CSV table of C-alpha atoms in Angstrom, one decimal:
chain,number,residue,atom,x,y,z
L,1,MET,CA,-0.1,0.6,0.0
L,2,ASP,CA,1.0,3.4,-1.1
L,3,ASP,CA,1.2,5.4,2.0
L,4,GLN,CA,0.4,9.1,-0.1
L,5,ARG,CA,0.3,12.5,2.4
L,6,SER,CA,-2.4,14.4,2.2
L,7,ARG,CA,-2.4,17.1,-0.9
L,8,GLY,CA,-4.2,19.7,1.3
L,9,GLY,CA,-7.7,19.9,1.0
L,10,GLY,CA,-8.0,20.0,4.1
L,11,THR,CA,-6.6,23.4,4.7
L,12,GLY,CA,-6.7,24.6,1.3
L,13,ILE,CA,-10.6,25.1,1.0
L,14,PRO,CA,-11.5,25.3,4.3
L,15,ALA,CA,-8.7,28.5,3.9
L,16,ALA,CA,-10.6,29.3,0.2
L,17,VAL,CA,-14.1,29.9,1.8
L,18,LEU,CA,-12.4,32.0,4.6
L,19,ALA,CA,-11.0,34.2,2.3
L,20,LEU,CA,-14.6,34.1,0.0
L,21,LEU,CA,-16.5,34.9,3.1
L,22,GLY,CA,-14.4,37.5,4.9
L,23,GLY,CA,-14.1,39.3,1.4
L,24,LEU,CA,-17.7,38.8,1.7
L,25,PHE,CA,-18.2,41.1,4.7
L,26,HIS,CA,-15.6,43.7,3.7
L,27,LEU,CA,-17.8,44.3,0.2
L,28,ILE,CA,-20.4,44.7,2.2
L,29,GLY,CA,-17.5,47.5,3.7
L,30,VAL,CA,-17.6,48.9,0.4
L,31,ALA,CA,-21.8,49.2,0.2
L,32,GLY,CA,-21.6,51.2,4.0
L,33,GLY,CA,-19.2,53.0,2.5
L,34,ALA,CA,-20.3,54.3,-0.9
L,35,VAL,CA,-23.5,55.2,1.6
L,36,MET,CA,-21.2,57.1,3.4
L,37,LEU,CA,-19.2,59.5,0.3
L,38,ALA,CA,-23.4,60.0,-0.6
L,39,GLY,CA,-24.0,61.4,2.9
L,40,ASP,CA,-21.4,61.6,4.8
L,41,ASP,CA,-19.8,65.6,5.9
L,42,ASP,CA,-16.4,64.0,6.7
L,43,LEU,CA,-15.5,63.4,3.2
L,44,GLY,CA,-12.1,62.0,4.2
L,45,ARG,CA,-13.6,59.6,6.5
L,46,ALA,CA,-15.7,58.2,4.1
L,47,LEU,CA,-12.8,57.5,1.2
L,48,LEU,CA,-10.8,56.0,3.6
L,49,THR,CA,-13.6,53.7,4.3
L,50,PHE,CA,-14.3,53.1,1.0
L,51,LEU,CA,-10.8,52.3,-0.5
L,52,LEU,CA,-10.2,50.0,2.4
L,53,HIS,CA,-12.6,48.4,2.1
L,54,VAL,CA,-11.8,47.9,-1.9
L,55,ILE,CA,-8.4,46.7,-1.6
L,56,VAL,CA,-9.7,44.6,1.1
L,57,ALA,CA,-12.4,42.7,-0.2
L,58,GLY,CA,-10.3,42.4,-4.1
L,59,VAL,CA,-7.4,40.6,-2.3
L,60,LEU,CA,-9.7,38.2,0.5
L,61,THR,CA,-12.2,37.0,-2.8
L,62,THR,CA,-8.8,37.6,-5.7
L,63,GLY,CA,-6.7,35.2,-3.0
L,64,GLY,CA,-10.3,32.8,-2.6
L,65,VAL,CA,-11.4,31.9,-5.6
L,66,GLY,CA,-7.6,31.2,-6.4
L,67,LEU,CA,-6.4,28.7,-3.5
L,68,ILE,CA,-10.0,27.1,-5.1
L,69,LEU,CA,-8.5,26.8,-7.7
L,70,ALA,CA,-5.2,25.6,-6.3
L,71,LYS,CA,-3.2,28.3,-7.9
L,72,PRO,CA,0.0,29.7,-5.6
L,73,PHE,CA,-1.7,32.6,-6.3
L,74,GLY,CA,-4.7,31.7,-5.0
L,75,ARG,CA,-2.2,31.6,-1.2
L,76,ALA,CA,0.0,34.3,-1.8
L,77,PHE,CA,-3.0,36.6,-1.9
L,78,THR,CA,-4.9,35.0,0.9
L,79,ILE,CA,-1.8,35.5,3.3
L,80,ALA,CA,-1.4,39.0,2.1
L,81,GLY,CA,-5.4,39.7,2.5
L,82,ALA,CA,-6.2,38.0,6.1
L,83,ALA,CA,-2.9,39.5,7.6
L,84,LEU,CA,-4.0,43.4,5.9
L,85,ALA,CA,-7.5,42.5,7.8
L,86,LEU,CA,-5.5,42.4,11.0
L,87,VAL,CA,-3.5,45.0,10.2
L,88,LEU,CA,-7.5,46.7,9.4
L,89,TYR,CA,-8.6,45.3,12.0
L,90,VAL,CA,-6.2,46.6,14.9
L,91,THR,CA,-5.7,49.9,13.6
L,92,VAL,CA,-9.5,50.7,14.1
L,93,LEU,CA,-8.6,48.7,17.9
L,94,VAL,CA,-5.4,51.0,18.8
L,95,LEU,CA,-6.8,54.2,16.8
L,96,GLY,CA,-10.0,54.3,18.9
L,97,SER,CA,-8.4,53.9,21.9
L,98,PHE,CA,-6.4,57.6,21.3
L,99,GLY,CA,-10.3,58.7,20.0
L,100,ILE,CA,-9.2,58.3,16.0
L,101,TYR,CA,-12.6,56.9,14.7
L,102,PHE,CA,-12.4,56.3,11.2
L,103,LEU,CA,-13.7,53.5,8.7
L,104,GLY,CA,-17.1,54.2,9.6
L,105,LEU,CA,-17.2,54.5,13.4
L,106,ALA,CA,-19.6,57.2,14.4
L,107,ASN,CA,-17.3,58.9,16.7
L,108,ASN,CA,-17.0,57.9,20.5
L,109,THR,CA,-18.7,54.4,19.9
L,110,LEU,CA,-16.2,51.8,19.4
L,111,PRO,CA,-17.5,48.7,19.2
L,112,ILE,CA,-14.4,46.8,20.7
L,113,GLY,CA,-15.3,43.2,21.4
L,114,TYR,CA,-17.3,42.9,17.9
L,115,THR,CA,-13.6,44.7,16.7
L,116,ALA,CA,-11.6,41.8,18.6
L,117,LEU,CA,-14.0,39.8,17.7
L,118,LEU,CA,-13.3,40.1,13.2
L,119,CYS,CA,-10.1,39.0,14.3
L,120,LEU,CA,-10.6,35.5,14.9
L,121,PRO,CA,-11.2,34.2,11.4
L,122,ALA,CA,-8.9,36.6,10.2
L,123,VAL,CA,-6.5,34.3,12.1
L,124,ALA,CA,-7.9,31.1,11.7
L,125,THR,CA,-7.5,32.3,7.0
L,126,LEU,CA,-3.6,33.5,7.8
L,127,VAL,CA,-3.1,30.0,9.6
L,128,LEU,CA,-4.2,27.9,7.3
L,129,ALA,CA,-3.3,29.4,4.4
L,130,SER,CA,0.3,29.4,5.6
L,131,LEU,CA,0.2,25.6,6.5
L,132,ARG,CA,2.7,23.5,4.1
L,133,PRO,CA,-1.2,21.5,3.0
L,134,THR,CA,-2.1,24.2,1.7
L,135,ALA,CA,1.5,24.7,0.2
L,136,ARG,CA,1.0,21.1,-1.4
L,137,TRP,CA,-2.1,22.0,-2.6
L,138,VAL,CA,-1.3,25.2,-4.4
L,139,THR,CA,1.2,22.7,-6.3
L,140,SER,CA,-0.8,19.7,-6.7
L,141,GLY,CA,-4.7,20.6,-7.2
L,142,TRP,CA,-7.6,18.3,-7.2
L,143,SER,CA,-5.2,16.1,-9.5
């Protein structure tokens, strides 16, 4: 019997699903940023919210699709997108603790628990995409 190691679909596919869900979440943020652009008095905050969500949504969605297709770029984009999302969430928490609110947050309201909770799927996506079996997944693919 041939003792063959796993090709990594057990980590690659969940990483792809998490990346696609993260991309979908940030697409909702894109819509919120567009609404802010249409009616918010603070154009800078609205534009920053819109652009950050567009970038994170684009990178995560591209990475998720690439991982589903078992392409190396998918793994790289997923890792970059999850890391970018984590940096964004931590920045929101740190700046919010100093009274600086952006990313669509109204002044004096920082849902710390909610923002910290957002870090969990981003960390899971980053870990799953970084694992060695996921690297095998993108080199051997579905075959």
